[in-house]
């Protein structure tokens, strides 16, 4: 899985015995300035120099796109997802299987939602710990976040970005 594949948004929702899916894609930049991906120049301030050295160019490109996607694009995706969730009027326990770039969308949605139901979020193929520090931390009693790692995940080799939540 290359860095470009990482910017598809997909969420599978399981509630009341039903399964539904939402998907979208981030527009990718035409150009990524290589100079900004170098260890000493990168803007990934929360990551130590030692950890930065362990990141591949694919990791850095993906993180750069996350950081440099305009706020309005993230807001539009959050609004689309919010409207989609409202249309389905979920109640009871909800399980969200979140893939790739849908992670910051769902994190933002969860920080704003007033849904009282118990929500379990299982994040796949995304740097959850890093995204939480960059976008928004979701700390509500009814929400449980878990990182799911697999061998085909770009982030499987970077525990400092996915955190200690791996399940």
Short mmCIF file of C-alpha atoms in Angstrom, two decimals:
data_model
loop_
_atom_site.label_atom_id
_atom_site.label_comp_id
_atom_site.label_asym_id
_atom_site.label_seq_id
_atom_site.Cartn_x
_atom_site.Cartn_y
_atom_site.Cartn_z
CA UNK A 1 0.00 0.00 0.00
CA UNK A 2 1.56 3.28 -1.14
CA UNK A 3 1.02 6.71 0.38
CA UNK A 4 -1.56 7.64 -2.30
CA UNK A 5 -3.75 4.66 -1.42
CA UNK A 6 -3.89 5.93 2.13
CA UNK A 7 -6.23 8.82 1.32
CA UNK A 8 -9.41 6.94 0.67
CA UNK A 9 -12.02 7.45 3.37
CA UNK A 10 -14.10 4.45 4.33
CA UNK A 11 -16.25 3.77 7.37
CA UNK A 12 -18.26 0.60 7.95
CA UNK A 13 -20.98 1.04 10.54
CA UNK A 14 -22.56 -1.81 12.49
CA UNK A 15 -25.67 -0.98 14.52
CA UNK A 16 -28.90 -2.80 15.33
CA UNK A 17 -27.71 -5.81 13.34
CA UNK A 18 -27.32 -3.73 10.18
CA UNK A 19 -24.19 -2.82 8.24
CA UNK A 20 -23.78 0.38 6.24
CA UNK A 21 -20.78 2.00 4.56
CA UNK A 22 -19.72 5.56 3.88
CA UNK A 23 -16.80 6.46 1.63
CA UNK A 24 -15.10 9.43 0.05
CA UNK A 25 -11.61 10.47 -1.08
CA UNK A 26 -9.25 13.28 -0.27
CA UNK A 27 -7.96 15.29 -3.21
CA UNK A 28 -4.24 14.60 -3.44
CA UNK A 29 -1.71 17.34 -4.11
CA UNK A 30 0.02 17.54 -7.48
CA UNK A 31 3.31 18.28 -5.76
CA UNK A 32 4.93 17.45 -2.43
CA UNK A 33 8.05 19.51 -1.67
CA UNK A 34 10.78 16.94 -1.05
CA UNK A 35 12.78 19.42 1.05
CA UNK A 36 9.99 19.49 3.66
CA UNK A 37 10.16 15.72 4.00
CA UNK A 38 13.80 15.69 5.12
CA UNK A 39 14.37 14.84 8.77
CA UNK A 40 15.72 18.26 9.79
CA UNK A 41 13.17 20.24 7.75
CA UNK A 42 9.99 18.28 8.43
CA UNK A 43 7.24 19.98 10.36
CA UNK A 44 6.37 16.91 12.39
CA UNK A 45 7.24 18.59 15.68
CA UNK A 46 5.66 16.01 18.01
CA UNK A 47 7.95 13.32 16.63
CA UNK A 48 11.47 13.03 18.04
CA UNK A 49 14.47 13.06 15.70
CA UNK A 50 15.08 9.38 16.44
CA UNK A 51 11.51 8.52 15.53
CA UNK A 52 11.66 10.70 12.42
CA UNK A 53 14.64 8.70 11.23
CA UNK A 54 12.57 5.51 11.42
CA UNK A 55 9.92 6.97 9.10
CA UNK A 56 10.13 6.00 5.46
CA UNK A 57 9.57 8.49 2.65
CA UNK A 58 6.11 6.93 2.21
CA UNK A 59 5.30 7.69 5.87
CA UNK A 60 6.51 11.28 5.54
CA UNK A 61 4.53 11.88 2.35
CA UNK A 62 1.37 10.58 3.99
CA UNK A 63 1.89 12.69 7.13
CA UNK A 64 2.63 15.76 4.98
CA UNK A 65 -0.65 15.32 3.10
CA UNK A 66 -2.57 14.96 6.38
CA UNK A 67 -0.98 18.15 7.72
CA UNK A 68 -1.34 20.16 4.53
CA UNK A 69 -4.85 19.26 3.45
CA UNK A 70 -6.79 22.47 3.78
CA UNK A 71 -9.09 22.73 6.79
CA UNK A 72 -12.09 23.36 4.52
CA UNK A 73 -11.65 19.94 2.89
CA UNK A 74 -11.64 18.22 6.29
CA UNK A 75 -14.68 20.27 7.33
CA UNK A 76 -16.55 19.32 4.17
CA UNK A 77 -15.85 15.61 4.74
CA UNK A 78 -16.94 15.88 8.38
CA UNK A 79 -20.17 17.58 7.27
CA UNK A 80 -20.82 14.84 4.66
CA UNK A 81 -20.23 12.14 7.25
CA UNK A 82 -22.38 13.93 9.85
CA UNK A 83 -25.29 14.26 7.42
CA UNK A 84 -24.91 10.60 6.46
CA UNK A 85 -24.99 9.55 10.13
CA UNK A 86 -28.06 11.72 10.82
CA UNK A 87 -29.88 10.17 7.85
CA UNK A 88 -29.46 6.73 9.41
CA UNK A 89 -30.50 7.79 12.95
CA UNK A 90 -28.41 5.23 14.81
CA UNK A 91 -29.38 4.18 18.31
CA UNK A 92 -28.02 1.64 20.75
CA UNK A 93 -24.46 0.40 20.46
CA UNK A 94 -22.58 1.49 17.34
CA UNK A 95 -19.36 -0.02 15.99
CA UNK A 96 -17.38 2.02 13.46
CA UNK A 97 -14.68 0.30 11.42
CA UNK A 98 -12.67 3.29 10.20
CA UNK A 99 -10.10 3.02 7.42
CA UNK A 100 -7.28 5.31 6.35
CA UNK A 101 -8.11 9.02 5.88
CA UNK A 102 -11.57 8.62 7.37
CA UNK A 103 -9.87 8.61 10.78
CA UNK A 104 -9.51 12.41 11.20
CA UNK A 105 -13.03 12.83 9.79
CA UNK A 106 -14.45 10.45 12.40
CA UNK A 107 -12.33 11.96 15.20
CA UNK A 108 -13.73 15.40 14.40
CA UNK A 109 -17.28 14.03 14.13
CA UNK A 110 -16.97 12.27 17.50
CA UNK A 111 -15.69 15.43 19.20
CA UNK A 112 -18.82 17.29 18.02
CA UNK A 113 -21.49 14.60 18.24
CA UNK A 114 -24.15 14.49 20.89
CA UNK A 115 -24.92 10.81 20.29
CA UNK A 116 -25.43 9.17 23.69
CA UNK A 117 -25.07 5.61 22.41
CA UNK A 118 -21.98 3.57 23.19
CA UNK A 119 -19.62 3.95 20.22
CA UNK A 120 -16.70 1.60 19.56
CA UNK A 121 -14.25 2.86 16.96
CA UNK A 122 -11.75 0.44 15.43
CA UNK A 123 -9.15 2.31 13.35
CA UNK A 124 -7.42 0.47 10.48
CA UNK A 125 -4.43 1.61 8.42
CA UNK A 126 -4.03 5.04 10.02
CA UNK A 127 -1.59 6.65 12.48
CA UNK A 128 -4.19 7.08 15.24
CA UNK A 129 -1.92 8.44 18.00
CA UNK A 130 -0.42 11.03 15.65
CA UNK A 131 -3.82 11.99 14.20
CA UNK A 132 -5.24 12.49 17.69
CA UNK A 133 -2.37 14.82 18.56
CA UNK A 134 -2.69 16.73 15.26
CA UNK A 135 -6.46 16.89 14.84
CA UNK A 136 -8.53 16.33 17.95
CA UNK A 137 -8.52 14.11 21.01
CA UNK A 138 -11.83 12.42 21.60
CA UNK A 139 -12.30 11.75 25.29
CA UNK A 140 -15.91 10.93 25.99
CA UNK A 141 -17.07 8.14 28.27
CA UNK A 142 -19.32 6.57 25.65
CA UNK A 143 -16.56 6.39 22.99
CA UNK A 144 -13.90 3.71 22.82
CA UNK A 145 -11.00 4.06 20.33
CA UNK A 146 -8.83 1.09 19.33
CA UNK A 147 -6.04 0.77 16.79
CA UNK A 148 -6.10 -2.36 14.65
CA UNK A 149 -2.82 -3.23 12.97
CA UNK A 150 -2.13 -5.65 10.16
CA UNK A 151 0.89 -6.58 8.08
CA UNK A 152 -0.37 -4.65 5.03
CA UNK A 153 -0.69 -1.43 7.05
CA UNK A 154 1.79 1.33 6.18
CA UNK A 155 1.88 2.29 9.86
CA UNK A 156 2.46 -1.20 11.32
CA UNK A 157 6.19 -0.48 11.63
CA UNK A 158 5.71 2.87 13.40
CA UNK A 159 4.39 2.22 16.91
CA UNK A 160 5.09 5.83 17.96
CA UNK A 161 2.43 7.00 15.49
CA UNK A 162 -0.22 4.37 16.12
CA UNK A 163 0.28 4.43 19.87
CA UNK A 164 0.01 1.68 22.45
CA UNK A 165 -3.61 1.02 21.54
CA UNK A 166 -2.85 -1.74 19.03
CA UNK A 167 -5.33 -4.55 19.32
#
